[in-house]
Amino acid sequence: MHINDFDFTLPENLIAQHPPAIRGASRLLLAPRAGGCMDQTFADFPEHLQAGDVLVLNNTQVIKARLFGQKTSGGKIEALIERVLDAHTALAHVRSSKSPKAGTELLFEGGLRAQCIGREGELFVLRFEGDDDVYTLLEQNGHLPLPPYITRSADDNDDARYQTVFAREIGAVAAPTAGLHFTPEILQQLRARGVEIVEITLHVGAGTFQPVRVTNIAEHHMHRERFVISPSAAATINAAKQAGKKICAAGTTSLRALESAALSGSLQAGAGETEIFITPGFRFQCVDMLLTNFHLPKSTLLMLVSAFAGTDRIRALYRHAIEQEYRFFSYGDAMLLYQEDR
């Protein structure tokens, strides 16, 4: 498949720069299995799940992963933490006029100091000074890492709105954005309908925003992300599948974790890392329904939803969304997809 098979033209004014004024007040594009589509609001979402169905949420919490500062030599520097390795060490993307060499001292805002102690591929290994652990230092000195297509700096409102209401496991550098639509009230409505709600964890990495740089997508190498699926979550999902109920993943991150852990056919509990690259032709083992936002042209996530619902179907849905001026990307509107008939 060619990268241009996943391209489309998006008017810049449809890229959401802010969340809706009220959490949950988003639009929902429903794509029924029978075809066509319906314009709804996210308040309608609970109607599409029945008693015994399972909604899977990603409970990762976004860290204040962006740091600004300078080298001790004076050059400006920006670091984006990709992964915390231990209490004092992290992997980071680093932007500066010259890449820091091993031994380079870095001074960030708030007096935070770190030393570059090496590299792992394109990432730099940073060791932070002080008694506090990395997560504490980031909370005190870092900035929320809004996606690159949001052309403004993060503010206090983003501290709350770029987190889901069920975020509890720290470690992501980007939000599981389909989860941003949920409110406690909508979750309660789902429970009242008899829907099982389970949480899993996939720590979203900055690699989710990396462009595909090859024309033949089969040559693209996916980034790694950590995930955890508890025994109770796996048991609930497997029991629902056996009973003929539907599994709805809230977001591509939930889907990637579930399908990574179900490659053998049934969902396996445990912790691991995934670099699964889902493209058209992939055989889904676990997820029946996918709640997702609208994704970037030529992105791996657009390829994922094309694999799930069908390439031609996604093209038609995106054309409709653009014509009806849906809001795109992280702070944008949502769509509900059903797995393409096999």
C-alpha atoms as a printed R data frame, in Angstrom:
    type eleno elety resid chain resno       x       y      z
1   ATOM     1    CA   MET     A     1   0.000   0.000  0.000
2   ATOM     2    CA   HIS     A     2   1.152   3.499 -0.866
3   ATOM     3    CA   ILE     A     3   1.240   6.318  1.686
4   ATOM     4    CA   ASN     A     4  -0.915   8.442 -0.633
5   ATOM     5    CA   ASP     A     5  -3.759   5.949 -0.206
6   ATOM     6    CA   PHE     A     6  -4.199   7.523  3.219
7   ATOM     7    CA   ASP     A     7  -4.030  11.178  2.271
8   ATOM     8    CA   PHE     A     8  -6.791  13.767  2.317
9   ATOM     9    CA   THR     A     9  -7.055  17.548  2.314
10  ATOM    10    CA   LEU     A    10  -8.132  19.062  5.630
11  ATOM    11    CA   PRO     A    11  -9.066  22.749  5.952
12  ATOM    12    CA   GLU     A    12  -6.902  24.245  8.666
13  ATOM    13    CA   ASN     A    13  -9.892  25.798 10.413
14  ATOM    14    CA   LEU     A    14 -11.181  22.302 11.286
15  ATOM    15    CA   ILE     A    15  -8.155  21.515 13.489
16  ATOM    16    CA   ALA     A    16  -9.465  22.009 17.022
17  ATOM    17    CA   GLN     A    17  -7.178  24.338 18.964
18  ATOM    18    CA   HIS     A    18  -9.194  24.193 22.187
19  ATOM    19    CA   PRO     A    19 -11.449  21.631 23.850
20  ATOM    20    CA   PRO     A    20 -15.207  22.206 23.728
21  ATOM    21    CA   ALA     A    21 -16.409  24.640 26.390
22  ATOM    22    CA   ILE     A    22 -18.034  21.752 28.286
23  ATOM    23    CA   ARG     A    23 -16.460  18.294 28.486
24  ATOM    24    CA   GLY     A    24 -18.598  15.829 26.575
25  ATOM    25    CA   ALA     A    25 -20.251  18.490 24.412
26  ATOM    26    CA   SER     A    26 -18.723  17.049 21.258
27  ATOM    27    CA   ARG     A    27 -20.293  15.749 18.101
28  ATOM    28    CA   LEU     A    28 -20.405  12.046 17.309
29  ATOM    29    CA   LEU     A    29 -20.359  10.668 13.784
30  ATOM    30    CA   LEU     A    30 -22.076   7.283 13.904
31  ATOM    31    CA   ALA     A    31 -21.067   4.819 11.190
32  ATOM    32    CA   PRO     A    32 -23.547   1.901 11.389
33  ATOM    33    CA   ARG     A    33 -22.460  -1.483 10.099
34  ATOM    34    CA   ALA     A    34 -25.253  -1.329  7.510
35  ATOM    35    CA   GLY     A    35 -23.609   1.679  5.854
36  ATOM    36    CA   GLY     A    36 -24.157   5.408  5.686
37  ATOM    37    CA   CYS     A    37 -23.621   7.645  8.684
38  ATOM    38    CA   MET     A    38 -25.566   9.704 11.214
39  ATOM    39    CA   ASP     A    39 -24.702  13.026 12.831
40  ATOM    40    CA   GLN     A    40 -25.192  12.788 16.579
41  ATOM    41    CA   THR     A    41 -23.744  14.230 19.775
42  ATOM    42    CA   PHE     A    42 -21.532  12.410 22.251
43  ATOM    43    CA   ALA     A    43 -24.467  12.377 24.690
44  ATOM    44    CA   ASP     A    44 -25.979   9.740 22.355
45  ATOM    45    CA   PHE     A    45 -23.019   7.376 22.772
46  ATOM    46    CA   PRO     A    46 -24.465   5.230 25.618
47  ATOM    47    CA   GLU     A    47 -27.404   4.239 23.392
48  ATOM    48    CA   HIS     A    48 -25.085   2.210 21.199
49  ATOM    49    CA   LEU     A    49 -23.989  -0.225 23.907
50  ATOM    50    CA   GLN     A    50 -26.189  -2.857 25.501
51  ATOM    51    CA   ALA     A    51 -26.196  -4.756 28.794
52  ATOM    52    CA   GLY     A    52 -23.237  -7.119 28.916
53  ATOM    53    CA   ASP     A    53 -21.194  -5.227 26.335
54  ATOM    54    CA   VAL     A    54 -17.760  -4.083 27.525
55  ATOM    55    CA   LEU     A    55 -16.327  -0.574 27.174
56  ATOM    56    CA   VAL     A    56 -12.536  -0.527 27.511
57  ATOM    57    CA   LEU     A    57 -10.886   2.676 28.729
58  ATOM    58    CA   ASN     A    58  -7.199   3.603 28.765
59  ATOM    59    CA   ASN     A    59  -6.467   5.028 32.215
60  ATOM    60    CA   THR     A    60  -3.013   6.430 31.438
61  ATOM    61    CA   GLN     A    61  -2.230   9.891 32.798
62  ATOM    62    CA   VAL     A    62  -0.310  12.503 30.799
63  ATOM    63    CA   ILE     A    63   2.821  13.826 32.473
64  ATOM    64    CA   LYS     A    64   4.217  17.356 32.135
65  ATOM    65    CA   ALA     A    65   6.838  15.997 29.802
66  ATOM    66    CA   ARG     A    66   8.068  19.152 28.024
67  ATOM    67    CA   LEU     A    67  11.070  20.991 29.498
68  ATOM    68    CA   PHE     A    68  12.662  24.247 28.345
69  ATOM    69    CA   GLY     A    69  16.147  25.418 29.222
70  ATOM    70    CA   GLN     A    70  19.695  25.692 28.002
71  ATOM    71    CA   LYS     A    71  23.025  23.933 27.976
72  ATOM    72    CA   THR     A    72  25.616  25.205 30.393
73  ATOM    73    CA   SER     A    73  27.361  26.534 27.270
74  ATOM    74    CA   GLY     A    74  24.363  28.814 26.721
75  ATOM    75    CA   GLY     A    75  22.527  27.231 23.781
76  ATOM    76    CA   LYS     A    76  18.756  26.943 24.096
77  ATOM    77    CA   ILE     A    77  17.330  23.466 24.469
78  ATOM    78    CA   GLU     A    78  13.941  21.758 24.617
79  ATOM    79    CA   ALA     A    79  13.384  18.232 25.891
80  ATOM    80    CA   LEU     A    80  10.324  16.028 25.576
81  ATOM    81    CA   ILE     A    81  10.435  13.075 27.938
82  ATOM    82    CA   GLU     A    82   9.447   9.905 26.079
83  ATOM    83    CA   ARG     A    83   9.787   7.399 28.895
84  ATOM    84    CA   VAL     A    84  10.853   7.385 32.535
85  ATOM    85    CA   LEU     A    85  13.377   4.579 33.056
86  ATOM    86    CA   ASP     A    86  13.863   4.784 36.822
87  ATOM    87    CA   ALA     A    87  13.619   7.283 39.666
88  ATOM    88    CA   HIS     A    88  16.267   9.603 38.178
89  ATOM    89    CA   THR     A    89  16.660   8.642 34.523
90  ATOM    90    CA   ALA     A    90  14.513   9.172 31.434
91  ATOM    91    CA   LEU     A    91  14.614   8.843 27.660
92  ATOM    92    CA   ALA     A    92  13.915  12.099 25.860
93  ATOM    93    CA   HIS     A    93  13.665  13.770 22.491
94  ATOM    94    CA   VAL     A    94  16.006  16.781 22.573
95  ATOM    95    CA   ARG     A    95  15.889  19.804 20.287
96  ATOM    96    CA   SER     A    96  18.857  22.166 20.178
97  ATOM    97    CA   SER     A    97  21.199  23.758 17.653
98  ATOM    98    CA   LYS     A    98  23.630  20.890 18.259
99  ATOM    99    CA   SER     A    99  22.756  17.525 19.754
100 ATOM   100    CA   PRO     A   100  24.103  17.197 23.290
101 ATOM   101    CA   LYS     A   101  26.976  14.750 23.729
102 ATOM   102    CA   ALA     A   102  27.427  12.401 26.651
103 ATOM   103    CA   GLY     A   103  28.469  14.423 29.669
104 ATOM   104    CA   THR     A   104  26.671  17.603 28.610
105 ATOM   105    CA   GLU     A   105  24.993  19.416 31.499
106 ATOM   106    CA   LEU     A   106  21.480  20.748 30.868
107 ATOM   107    CA   LEU     A   107  19.800  23.455 32.930
108 ATOM   108    CA   PHE     A   108  16.008  23.637 32.735
109 ATOM   109    CA   GLU     A   109  13.454  26.081 34.113
110 ATOM   110    CA   GLY     A   110  13.018  26.055 37.862
111 ATOM   111    CA   GLY     A   111  16.664  25.234 38.441
112 ATOM   112    CA   LEU     A   112  16.165  21.646 37.318
113 ATOM   113    CA   ARG     A   113  19.459  20.108 36.207
114 ATOM   114    CA   ALA     A   114  20.174  16.993 34.177
115 ATOM   115    CA   GLN     A   115  23.104  15.355 32.452
116 ATOM   116    CA   CYS     A   116  23.037  13.649 29.074
117 ATOM   117    CA   ILE     A   117  24.638  10.262 29.706
118 ATOM   118    CA   GLY     A   118  24.159   8.661 26.298
119 ATOM   119    CA   ARG     A   119  21.779   7.826 23.477
120 ATOM   120    CA   GLU     A   120  19.380   5.067 22.496
121 ATOM   121    CA   GLY     A   121  18.746   5.543 18.797
122 ATOM   122    CA   GLU     A   122  17.173   8.948 18.268
123 ATOM   123    CA   LEU     A   123  16.496   9.381 21.991
124 ATOM   124    CA   PHE     A   124  18.813  10.821 24.642
125 ATOM   125    CA   VAL     A   125  19.300   9.332 28.106
126 ATOM   126    CA   LEU     A   126  19.015  12.071 30.736
127 ATOM   127    CA   ARG     A   127  19.885  11.667 34.413
128 ATOM   128    CA   PHE     A   128  18.260  14.246 36.687
129 ATOM   129    CA   GLU     A   129  19.849  15.679 39.810
130 ATOM   130    CA   GLY     A   130  18.145  15.939 43.193
131 ATOM   131    CA   ASP     A   131  16.383  13.741 45.695
132 ATOM   132    CA   ASP     A   132  12.959  13.847 44.034
133 ATOM   133    CA   ASP     A   133  12.033  11.300 41.395
134 ATOM   134    CA   VAL     A   134  11.570  12.225 37.737
135 ATOM   135    CA   TYR     A   135   7.772  12.311 37.897
136 ATOM   136    CA   THR     A   136   7.863  14.774 40.818
137 ATOM   137    CA   LEU     A   137  10.430  16.959 39.049
138 ATOM   138    CA   LEU     A   138   8.342  17.024 35.869
139 ATOM   139    CA   GLU     A   139   5.197  17.959 37.772
140 ATOM   140    CA   GLN     A   140   7.069  20.814 39.420
141 ATOM   141    CA   ASN     A   141   8.994  22.120 36.399
142 ATOM   142    CA   GLY     A   142   7.517  20.684 33.205
143 ATOM   143    CA   HIS     A   143   4.828  21.745 30.773
144 ATOM   144    CA   LEU     A   144   1.968  19.715 29.365
145 ATOM   145    CA   PRO     A   145   3.052  18.456 25.903
146 ATOM   146    CA   LEU     A   146   0.216  19.511 23.618
147 ATOM   147    CA   PRO     A   147   0.351  17.935 20.134
148 ATOM   148    CA   PRO     A   148   2.311  19.768 17.419
149 ATOM   149    CA   TYR     A   149  -0.833  20.692 15.465
150 ATOM   150    CA   ILE     A   150  -2.113  22.770 18.401
151 ATOM   151    CA   THR     A   151  -0.426  26.075 17.657
152 ATOM   152    CA   ARG     A   152  -0.480  27.604 21.122
153 ATOM   153    CA   SER     A   153   1.140  27.016 24.477
154 ATOM   154    CA   ALA     A   154  -0.567  24.888 27.101
155 ATOM   155    CA   ASP     A   155  -2.458  26.812 29.768
156 ATOM   156    CA   ASP     A   156  -4.098  25.980 33.096
157 ATOM   157    CA   ASN     A   157  -7.268  24.796 31.360
158 ATOM   158    CA   ASP     A   158  -5.267  22.182 29.460
159 ATOM   159    CA   ASP     A   159  -3.963  20.749 32.723
160 ATOM   160    CA   ALA     A   160  -7.479  19.434 33.332
161 ATOM   161    CA   ARG     A   161  -8.914  19.080 29.842
162 ATOM   162    CA   TYR     A   162  -5.969  17.208 28.282
163 ATOM   163    CA   GLN     A   163  -6.534  14.459 30.866
164 ATOM   164    CA   THR     A   164  -9.393  11.984 30.943
165 ATOM   165    CA   VAL     A   165 -11.630  11.924 34.018
166 ATOM   166    CA   PHE     A   166 -10.373   8.372 34.681
167 ATOM   167    CA   ALA     A   167  -6.616   9.087 34.297
168 ATOM   168    CA   ARG     A   168  -4.719   7.442 37.154
169 ATOM   169    CA   GLU     A   169  -1.583   5.645 35.878
170 ATOM   170    CA   ILE     A   170   1.156   8.218 35.182
171 ATOM   171    CA   GLY     A   171   3.392   7.736 32.175
172 ATOM   172    CA   ALA     A   172   1.906   9.075 28.913
173 ATOM   173    CA   VAL     A   173   3.214  12.013 26.907
174 ATOM   174    CA   ALA     A   174   0.012  12.317 24.878
175 ATOM   175    CA   ALA     A   175  -3.604  11.854 25.899
176 ATOM   176    CA   PRO     A   176  -5.776   8.915 24.801
177 ATOM   177    CA   THR     A   177  -7.977  11.479 23.112
178 ATOM   178    CA   ALA     A   178 -11.148   9.452 22.553
179 ATOM   179    CA   GLY     A   179 -11.329   9.236 26.332
180 ATOM   180    CA   LEU     A   180 -11.444  13.020 26.689
181 ATOM   181    CA   HIS     A   181 -15.149  13.042 25.753
182 ATOM   182    CA   PHE     A   182 -16.284  11.035 28.762
183 ATOM   183    CA   THR     A   183 -17.801  12.640 31.844
184 ATOM   184    CA   PRO     A   184 -18.696  10.940 35.139
185 ATOM   185    CA   GLU     A   185 -22.362  11.330 34.164
186 ATOM   186    CA   ILE     A   186 -21.934   9.526 30.830
187 ATOM   187    CA   LEU     A   187 -19.979   6.729 32.512
188 ATOM   188    CA   GLN     A   188 -22.793   6.367 35.051
189 ATOM   189    CA   GLN     A   189 -25.369   6.183 32.246
190 ATOM   190    CA   LEU     A   190 -23.384   3.351 30.692
191 ATOM   191    CA   ARG     A   191 -23.229   1.453 33.975
192 ATOM   192    CA   ALA     A   192 -26.983   1.961 34.446
193 ATOM   193    CA   ARG     A   193 -27.513   0.270 31.068
194 ATOM   194    CA   GLY     A   194 -25.578  -2.753 32.302
195 ATOM   195    CA   VAL     A   195 -22.437  -2.005 30.312
196 ATOM   196    CA   GLU     A   196 -19.250  -3.392 31.838
197 ATOM   197    CA   ILE     A   197 -16.511  -0.755 32.054
198 ATOM   198    CA   VAL     A   198 -12.954  -2.000 32.386
199 ATOM   199    CA   GLU     A   199  -9.687  -0.087 32.466
200 ATOM   200    CA   ILE     A   200  -6.389  -1.009 30.898
201 ATOM   201    CA   THR     A   201  -3.214   1.049 30.540
202 ATOM   202    CA   LEU     A   202  -1.199   1.996 27.481
203 ATOM   203    CA   HIS     A   203   1.287   4.819 27.986
204 ATOM   204    CA   VAL     A   204   1.061   6.856 24.796
205 ATOM   205    CA   GLY     A   205   4.463   7.919 23.476
206 ATOM   206    CA   ALA     A   206   5.496  10.907 21.402
207 ATOM   207    CA   GLY     A   207   6.042   8.502 18.531
208 ATOM   208    CA   THR     A   208   2.299   8.629 17.924
209 ATOM   209    CA   PHE     A   209   2.905  12.001 16.229
210 ATOM   210    CA   GLN     A   210   5.860  10.888 14.131
211 ATOM   211    CA   PRO     A   211   5.134  11.008 10.392
212 ATOM   212    CA   VAL     A   212   5.404   7.991  8.143
213 ATOM   213    CA   ARG     A   213   8.501   8.729  6.051
214 ATOM   214    CA   VAL     A   214   8.250   5.876  3.531
215 ATOM   215    CA   THR     A   215   6.046   5.583  0.469
216 ATOM   216    CA   ASN     A   216   5.470   1.839  0.923
217 ATOM   217    CA   ILE     A   217   3.836   1.652  4.340
218 ATOM   218    CA   ALA     A   218   5.011  -1.937  4.821
219 ATOM   219    CA   GLU     A   219   8.501  -0.473  5.342
220 ATOM   220    CA   HIS     A   220   7.407   1.740  8.266
221 ATOM   221    CA   HIS     A   221   8.681   0.745 11.725
222 ATOM   222    CA   MET     A   222   6.343   1.539 14.603
223 ATOM   223    CA   HIS     A   223   7.409   3.020 17.917
224 ATOM   224    CA   ARG     A   224   7.124   1.013 21.130
225 ATOM   225    CA   GLU     A   225   4.591   1.709 23.868
226 ATOM   226    CA   ARG     A   226   4.114   0.048 27.241
227 ATOM   227    CA   PHE     A   227   0.793  -1.524 28.222
228 ATOM   228    CA   VAL     A   228  -0.757  -3.422 31.126
229 ATOM   229    CA   ILE     A   229  -3.923  -5.542 31.099
230 ATOM   230    CA   SER     A   230  -4.986  -6.898 34.484
231 ATOM   231    CA   PRO     A   231  -6.261 -10.456 34.969
232 ATOM   232    CA   SER     A   232  -9.702  -9.123 35.956
233 ATOM   233    CA   ALA     A   233  -9.924  -6.955 32.828
234 ATOM   234    CA   ALA     A   234  -8.915  -9.851 30.592
235 ATOM   235    CA   ALA     A   235 -11.393 -12.184 32.304
236 ATOM   236    CA   THR     A   236 -14.267  -9.723 31.888
237 ATOM   237    CA   ILE     A   237 -13.488  -9.159 28.207
238 ATOM   238    CA   ASN     A   238 -13.019 -12.847 27.399
239 ATOM   239    CA   ALA     A   239 -16.269 -13.776 29.169
240 ATOM   240    CA   ALA     A   240 -18.168 -11.126 27.210
241 ATOM   241    CA   LYS     A   241 -16.687 -12.362 23.918
242 ATOM   242    CA   GLN     A   242 -17.702 -15.919 24.723
243 ATOM   243    CA   ALA     A   243 -21.240 -14.699 25.525
244 ATOM   244    CA   GLY     A   244 -21.509 -12.960 22.153
245 ATOM   245    CA   LYS     A   245 -21.354  -9.449 23.586
246 ATOM   246    CA   LYS     A   246 -19.547  -6.546 21.944
247 ATOM   247    CA   ILE     A   247 -16.167  -5.138 23.005
248 ATOM   248    CA   CYS     A   248 -15.898  -1.393 22.416
249 ATOM   249    CA   ALA     A   249 -12.453   0.175 22.630
250 ATOM   250    CA   ALA     A   250 -12.399   3.825 23.645
251 ATOM   251    CA   GLY     A   251  -9.621   5.009 21.375
252 ATOM   252    CA   THR     A   252  -6.912   3.563 19.190
253 ATOM   253    CA   THR     A   253  -4.628   3.226 22.222
254 ATOM   254    CA   SER     A   254  -7.062   0.848 23.937
255 ATOM   255    CA   LEU     A   255  -7.456  -1.059 20.674
256 ATOM   256    CA   ARG     A   256  -3.684  -1.379 20.135
257 ATOM   257    CA   ALA     A   257  -3.200  -2.764 23.640
258 ATOM   258    CA   LEU     A   258  -6.079  -5.229 23.321
259 ATOM   259    CA   GLU     A   259  -5.110  -6.515 19.891
260 ATOM   260    CA   SER     A   260  -1.457  -6.785 20.924
261 ATOM   261    CA   ALA     A   261  -2.478  -8.987 23.848
262 ATOM   262    CA   ALA     A   262  -4.889 -11.045 21.730
263 ATOM   263    CA   LEU     A   263  -2.650 -12.013 18.820
264 ATOM   264    CA   SER     A   264  -2.930 -15.653 19.868
265 ATOM   265    CA   GLY     A   265  -6.729 -15.522 19.584
266 ATOM   266    CA   SER     A   266  -7.845 -14.865 23.154
267 ATOM   267    CA   LEU     A   267  -6.935 -11.894 25.301
268 ATOM   268    CA   GLN     A   268  -3.962 -12.504 27.608
269 ATOM   269    CA   ALA     A   269  -3.423 -10.582 30.826
270 ATOM   270    CA   GLY     A   270  -0.046  -9.100 31.621
271 ATOM   271    CA   ALA     A   271   2.379  -6.265 30.972
272 ATOM   272    CA   GLY     A   272   4.422  -5.749 27.863
273 ATOM   273    CA   GLU     A   273   5.491  -3.481 25.054
274 ATOM   274    CA   THR     A   274   3.842  -3.223 21.676
275 ATOM   275    CA   GLU     A   275   4.998  -2.001 18.318
276 ATOM   276    CA   ILE     A   276   2.012  -3.466 16.501
277 ATOM   277    CA   PHE     A   277   1.328  -1.750 13.166
278 ATOM   278    CA   ILE     A   278  -2.296  -2.237 12.164
279 ATOM   279    CA   THR     A   279  -2.973  -1.738  8.457
280 ATOM   280    CA   PRO     A   280  -5.710  -2.960  6.083
281 ATOM   281    CA   GLY     A   281  -5.737  -6.743  6.052
282 ATOM   282    CA   PHE     A   282  -5.126  -7.073  9.800
283 ATOM   283    CA   ARG     A   283  -7.354  -9.679 11.463
284 ATOM   284    CA   PHE     A   284  -8.902  -8.277 14.633
285 ATOM   285    CA   GLN     A   285  -9.272 -10.778 17.459
286 ATOM   286    CA   CYS     A   286 -10.831  -8.736 20.244
287 ATOM   287    CA   VAL     A   287 -12.438  -5.386 19.396
288 ATOM   288    CA   ASP     A   288 -15.876  -5.106 17.737
289 ATOM   289    CA   MET     A   289 -16.512  -1.350 18.061
290 ATOM   290    CA   LEU     A   290 -14.122   1.584 18.118
291 ATOM   291    CA   LEU     A   291 -14.754   5.062 19.477
292 ATOM   292    CA   THR     A   292 -12.134   7.358 18.010
293 ATOM   293    CA   ASN     A   293 -11.340  10.929 17.083
294 ATOM   294    CA   PHE     A   294 -10.428  12.006 13.544
295 ATOM   295    CA   HIS     A   295  -6.790  11.431 12.610
296 ATOM   296    CA   LEU     A   296  -4.062  13.122 10.579
297 ATOM   297    CA   PRO     A   297  -3.570  12.490  6.877
298 ATOM   298    CA   LYS     A   298  -1.003   9.770  6.104
299 ATOM   299    CA   SER     A   299  -0.845   8.773  9.794
300 ATOM   300    CA   THR     A   300  -0.554   5.276 11.245
301 ATOM   301    CA   LEU     A   301  -3.801   5.911 13.139
302 ATOM   302    CA   LEU     A   302  -5.660   6.651  9.914
303 ATOM   303    CA   MET     A   303  -4.298   3.342  8.614
304 ATOM   304    CA   LEU     A   304  -5.563   1.637 11.778
305 ATOM   305    CA   VAL     A   305  -9.138   2.910 11.431
306 ATOM   306    CA   SER     A   306  -9.043   2.025  7.723
307 ATOM   307    CA   ALA     A   307  -8.101  -1.512  8.700
308 ATOM   308    CA   PHE     A   308 -10.937  -1.609 11.214
309 ATOM   309    CA   ALA     A   309 -13.813  -0.145  9.203
310 ATOM   310    CA   GLY     A   310 -12.590  -0.417  5.615
311 ATOM   311    CA   THR     A   311 -10.516   2.016  3.567
312 ATOM   312    CA   ASP     A   312 -13.331   3.138  1.273
313 ATOM   313    CA   ARG     A   313 -15.664   3.519  4.248
314 ATOM   314    CA   ILE     A   314 -13.210   5.723  6.102
315 ATOM   315    CA   ARG     A   315 -12.652   7.891  3.031
316 ATOM   316    CA   ALA     A   316 -16.407   8.459  2.748
317 ATOM   317    CA   LEU     A   317 -16.783   9.188  6.464
318 ATOM   318    CA   TYR     A   318 -13.928  11.688  6.418
319 ATOM   319    CA   ARG     A   319 -15.404  13.434  3.385
320 ATOM   320    CA   HIS     A   320 -18.686  13.745  5.270
321 ATOM   321    CA   ALA     A   321 -16.949  14.994  8.411
322 ATOM   322    CA   ILE     A   322 -15.141  17.700  6.449
323 ATOM   323    CA   GLU     A   323 -18.302  18.746  4.613
324 ATOM   324    CA   GLN     A   324 -20.175  18.984  7.927
325 ATOM   325    CA   GLU     A   325 -17.257  20.786  9.586
326 ATOM   326    CA   TYR     A   326 -16.522  18.325 12.357
327 ATOM   327    CA   ARG     A   327 -13.601  19.292 14.595
328 ATOM   328    CA   PHE     A   328 -10.466  17.216 14.009
329 ATOM   329    CA   PHE     A   329  -7.664  15.709 16.090
330 ATOM   330    CA   SER     A   330  -7.042  15.659 19.849
331 ATOM   331    CA   TYR     A   331  -9.574  18.258 20.989
332 ATOM   332    CA   GLY     A   332 -11.962  17.433 18.154
333 ATOM   333    CA   ASP     A   333 -15.131  15.406 17.738
334 ATOM   334    CA   ALA     A   334 -15.580  11.636 17.798
335 ATOM   335    CA   MET     A   335 -16.792   8.847 15.548
336 ATOM   336    CA   LEU     A   336 -18.102   5.396 16.403
337 ATOM   337    CA   LEU     A   337 -16.995   2.623 14.058
338 ATOM   338    CA   TYR     A   338 -17.946  -1.022 13.724
339 ATOM   339    CA   GLN     A   339 -15.473  -3.641 12.553
340 ATOM   340    CA   GLU     A   340 -15.721  -4.329  8.852
341 ATOM   341    CA   ASP     A   341 -17.473  -7.564  8.002
342 ATOM   342    CA   ARG     A   342 -14.933 -10.318  7.415
